[in-house]
mmCIF file with all atom_site columns, C-alpha atoms in Angstrom:
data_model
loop_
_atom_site.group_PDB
_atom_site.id
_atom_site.type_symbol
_atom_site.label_atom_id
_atom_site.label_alt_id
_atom_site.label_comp_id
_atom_site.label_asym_id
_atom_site.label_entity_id
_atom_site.label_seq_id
_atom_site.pdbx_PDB_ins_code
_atom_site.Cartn_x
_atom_site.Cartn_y
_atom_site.Cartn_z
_atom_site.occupancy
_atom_site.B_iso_or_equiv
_atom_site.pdbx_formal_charge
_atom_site.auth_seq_id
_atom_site.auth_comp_id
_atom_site.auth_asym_id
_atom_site.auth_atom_id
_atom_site.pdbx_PDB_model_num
ATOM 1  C CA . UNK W 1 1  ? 8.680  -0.123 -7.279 1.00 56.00 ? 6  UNK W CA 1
ATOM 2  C CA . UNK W 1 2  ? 12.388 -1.068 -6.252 1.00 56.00 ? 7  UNK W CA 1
ATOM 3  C CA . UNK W 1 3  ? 13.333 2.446  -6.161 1.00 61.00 ? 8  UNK W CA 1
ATOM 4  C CA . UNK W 1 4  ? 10.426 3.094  -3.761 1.00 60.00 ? 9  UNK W CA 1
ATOM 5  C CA . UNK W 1 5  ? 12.089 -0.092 -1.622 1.00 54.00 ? 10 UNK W CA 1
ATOM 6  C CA . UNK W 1 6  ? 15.844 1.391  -2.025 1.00 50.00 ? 11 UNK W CA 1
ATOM 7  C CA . UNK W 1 7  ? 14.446 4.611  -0.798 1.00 56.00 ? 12 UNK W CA 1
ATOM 8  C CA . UNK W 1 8  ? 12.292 2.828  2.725  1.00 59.00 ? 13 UNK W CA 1
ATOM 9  C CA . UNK W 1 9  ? 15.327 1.030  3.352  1.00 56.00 ? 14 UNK W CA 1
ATOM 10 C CA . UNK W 1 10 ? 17.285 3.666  3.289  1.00 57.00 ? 15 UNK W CA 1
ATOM 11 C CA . UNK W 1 11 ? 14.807 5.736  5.352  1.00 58.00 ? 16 UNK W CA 1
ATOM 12 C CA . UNK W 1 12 ? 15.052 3.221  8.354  1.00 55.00 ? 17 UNK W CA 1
ATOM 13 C CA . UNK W 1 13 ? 18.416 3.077  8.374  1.00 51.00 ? 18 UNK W CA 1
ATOM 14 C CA . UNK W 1 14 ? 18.718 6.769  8.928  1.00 51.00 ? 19 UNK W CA 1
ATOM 15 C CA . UNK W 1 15 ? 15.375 7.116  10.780 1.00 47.00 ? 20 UNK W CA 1
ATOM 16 C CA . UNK W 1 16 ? 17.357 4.262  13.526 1.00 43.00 ? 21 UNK W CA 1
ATOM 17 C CA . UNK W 1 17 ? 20.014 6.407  13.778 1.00 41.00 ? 22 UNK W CA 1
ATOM 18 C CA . UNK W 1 18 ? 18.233 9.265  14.518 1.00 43.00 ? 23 UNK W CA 1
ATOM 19 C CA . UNK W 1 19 ? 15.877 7.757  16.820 1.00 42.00 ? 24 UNK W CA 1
ATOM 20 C CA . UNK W 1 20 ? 18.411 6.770  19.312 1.00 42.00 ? 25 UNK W CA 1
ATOM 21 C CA . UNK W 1 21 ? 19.157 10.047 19.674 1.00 40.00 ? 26 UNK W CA 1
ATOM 22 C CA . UNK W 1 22 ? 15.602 11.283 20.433 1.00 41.00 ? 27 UNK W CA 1
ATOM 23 C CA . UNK W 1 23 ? 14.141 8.880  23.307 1.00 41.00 ? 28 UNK W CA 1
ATOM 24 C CA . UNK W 1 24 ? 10.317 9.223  20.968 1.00 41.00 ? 29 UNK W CA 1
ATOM 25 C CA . UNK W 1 25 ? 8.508  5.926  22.313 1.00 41.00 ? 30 UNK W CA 1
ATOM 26 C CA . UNK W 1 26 ? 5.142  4.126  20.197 1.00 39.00 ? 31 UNK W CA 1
ATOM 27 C CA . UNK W 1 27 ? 2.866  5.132  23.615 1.00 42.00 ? 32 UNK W CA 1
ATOM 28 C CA . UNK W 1 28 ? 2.366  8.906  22.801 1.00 45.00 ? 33 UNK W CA 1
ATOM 29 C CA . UNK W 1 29 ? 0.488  9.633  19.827 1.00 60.00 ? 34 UNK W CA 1
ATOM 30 C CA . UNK W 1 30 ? 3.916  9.514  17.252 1.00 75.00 ? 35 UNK W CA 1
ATOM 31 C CA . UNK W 1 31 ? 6.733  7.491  17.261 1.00 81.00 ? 36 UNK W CA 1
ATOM 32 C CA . UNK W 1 32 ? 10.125 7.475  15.283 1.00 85.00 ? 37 UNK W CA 1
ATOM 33 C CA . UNK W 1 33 ? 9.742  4.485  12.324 1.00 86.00 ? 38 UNK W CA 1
ATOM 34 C CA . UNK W 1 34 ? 12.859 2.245  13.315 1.00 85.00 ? 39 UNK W CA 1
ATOM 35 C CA . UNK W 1 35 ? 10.749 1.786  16.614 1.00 89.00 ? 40 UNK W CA 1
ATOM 36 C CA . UNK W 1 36 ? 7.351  1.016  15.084 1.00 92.00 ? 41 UNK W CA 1
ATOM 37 C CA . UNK W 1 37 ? 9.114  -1.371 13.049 1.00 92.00 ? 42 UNK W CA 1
ATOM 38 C CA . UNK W 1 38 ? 10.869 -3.275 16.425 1.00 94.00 ? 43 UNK W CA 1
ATOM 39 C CA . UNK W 1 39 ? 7.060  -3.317 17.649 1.00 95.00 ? 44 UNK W CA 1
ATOM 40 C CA . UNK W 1 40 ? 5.995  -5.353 14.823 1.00 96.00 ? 45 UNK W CA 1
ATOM 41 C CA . UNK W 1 41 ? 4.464  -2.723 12.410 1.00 96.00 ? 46 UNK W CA 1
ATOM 42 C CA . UNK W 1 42 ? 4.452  -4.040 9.229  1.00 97.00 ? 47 UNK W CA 1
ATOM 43 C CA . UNK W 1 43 ? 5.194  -1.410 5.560  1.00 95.00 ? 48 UNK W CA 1
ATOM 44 C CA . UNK W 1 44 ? 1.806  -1.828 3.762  1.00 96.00 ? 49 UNK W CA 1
ATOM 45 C CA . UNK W 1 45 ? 1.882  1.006  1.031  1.00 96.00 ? 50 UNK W CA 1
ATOM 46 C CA . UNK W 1 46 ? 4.030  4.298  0.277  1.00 94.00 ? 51 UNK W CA 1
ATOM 47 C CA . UNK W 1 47 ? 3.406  6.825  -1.811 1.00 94.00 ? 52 UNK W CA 1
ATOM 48 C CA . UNK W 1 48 ? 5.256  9.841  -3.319 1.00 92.00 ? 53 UNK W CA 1
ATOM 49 C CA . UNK W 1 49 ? 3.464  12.999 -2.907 1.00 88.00 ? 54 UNK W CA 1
ATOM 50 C CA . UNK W 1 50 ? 6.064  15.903 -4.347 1.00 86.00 ? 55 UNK W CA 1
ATOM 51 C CA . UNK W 1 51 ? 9.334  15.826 -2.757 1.00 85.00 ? 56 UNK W CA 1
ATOM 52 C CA . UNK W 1 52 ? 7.558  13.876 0.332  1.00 89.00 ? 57 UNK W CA 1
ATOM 53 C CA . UNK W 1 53 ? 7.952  10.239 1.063  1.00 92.00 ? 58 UNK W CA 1
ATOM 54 C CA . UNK W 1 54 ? 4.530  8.815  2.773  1.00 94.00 ? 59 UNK W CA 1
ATOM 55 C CA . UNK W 1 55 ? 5.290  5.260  4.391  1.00 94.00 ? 60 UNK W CA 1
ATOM 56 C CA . UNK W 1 56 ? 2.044  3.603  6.112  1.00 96.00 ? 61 UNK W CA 1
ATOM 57 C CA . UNK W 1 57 ? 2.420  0.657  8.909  1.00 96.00 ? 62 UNK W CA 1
ATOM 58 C CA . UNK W 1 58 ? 0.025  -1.502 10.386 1.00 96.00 ? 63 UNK W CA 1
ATOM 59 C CA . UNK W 1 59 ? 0.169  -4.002 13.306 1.00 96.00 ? 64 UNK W CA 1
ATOM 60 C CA . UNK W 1 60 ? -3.296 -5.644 13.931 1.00 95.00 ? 65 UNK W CA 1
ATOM 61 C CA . UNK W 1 61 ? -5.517 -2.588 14.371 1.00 94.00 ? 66 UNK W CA 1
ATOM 62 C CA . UNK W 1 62 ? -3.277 -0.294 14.786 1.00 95.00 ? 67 UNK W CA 1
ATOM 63 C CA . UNK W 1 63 ? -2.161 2.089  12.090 1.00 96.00 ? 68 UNK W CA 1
ATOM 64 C CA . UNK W 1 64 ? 0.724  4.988  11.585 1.00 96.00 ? 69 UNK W CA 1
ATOM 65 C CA . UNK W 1 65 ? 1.912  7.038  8.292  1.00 95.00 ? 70 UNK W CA 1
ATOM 66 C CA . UNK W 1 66 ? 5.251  8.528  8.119  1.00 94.00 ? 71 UNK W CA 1
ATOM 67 C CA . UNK W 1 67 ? 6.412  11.400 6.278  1.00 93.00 ? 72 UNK W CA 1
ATOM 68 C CA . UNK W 1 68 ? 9.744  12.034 5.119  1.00 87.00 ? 73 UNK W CA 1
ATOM 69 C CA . UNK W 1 69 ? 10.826 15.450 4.124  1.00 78.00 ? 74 UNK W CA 1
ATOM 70 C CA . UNK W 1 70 ? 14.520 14.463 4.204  1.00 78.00 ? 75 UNK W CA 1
ATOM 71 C CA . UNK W 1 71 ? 16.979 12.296 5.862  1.00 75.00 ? 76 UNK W CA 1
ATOM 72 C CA . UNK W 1 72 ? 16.685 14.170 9.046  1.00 77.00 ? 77 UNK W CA 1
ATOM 73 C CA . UNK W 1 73 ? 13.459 15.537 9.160  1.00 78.00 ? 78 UNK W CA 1
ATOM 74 C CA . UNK W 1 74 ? 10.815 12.520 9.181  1.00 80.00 ? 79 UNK W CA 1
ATOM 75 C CA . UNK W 1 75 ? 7.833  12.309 11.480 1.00 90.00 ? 80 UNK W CA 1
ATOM 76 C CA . UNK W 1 76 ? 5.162  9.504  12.298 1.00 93.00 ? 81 UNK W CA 1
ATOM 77 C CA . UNK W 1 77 ? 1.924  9.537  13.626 1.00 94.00 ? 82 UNK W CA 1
ATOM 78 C CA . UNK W 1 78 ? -0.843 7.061  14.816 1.00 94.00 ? 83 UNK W CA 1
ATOM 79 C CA . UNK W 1 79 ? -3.690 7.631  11.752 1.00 92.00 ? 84 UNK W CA 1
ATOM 80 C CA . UNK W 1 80 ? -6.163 6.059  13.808 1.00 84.00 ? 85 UNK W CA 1
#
């Protein structure tokens, strides 16, 4: 479980520095994680699946999983 947490934090650390280079924003149907996370989404679960890294946020109703290939190649998406 605290590698899992190492690994998230990690994640948004790179994920912010990649996402102010791509001007993504939480309106369109994905969104970069470091901005979900300055909206208020809340980390409720992860999960390992292979050599992917699933990361699921919630904020009231609201609902997006990220996937994380690598460092540099993550994407998010609204799940409902």
């Amino acid at each position: 479980m605290l590698k899992t947490l190492v690994a998230i934090v990690a994640f948004v650390c790179a994920t912010a520095a990649v996402a102010q280079e791509s001007d993504v924003t939480a309106s369109q149907s994905s969104a970069s994680m470091a901005n979900l996370i300055k909206q208020g989404y809340e980390i409720k679960s992860s999960s390992w699946t292979g050599s992917k890294l699933f990361v699921f946020l919630q904020k009231d109703k609201s609902a997006y999983a990220c996937e994380f290939a690598n460092v540099t190649n993550t994407r998010c998406g609204s799940i409902n």
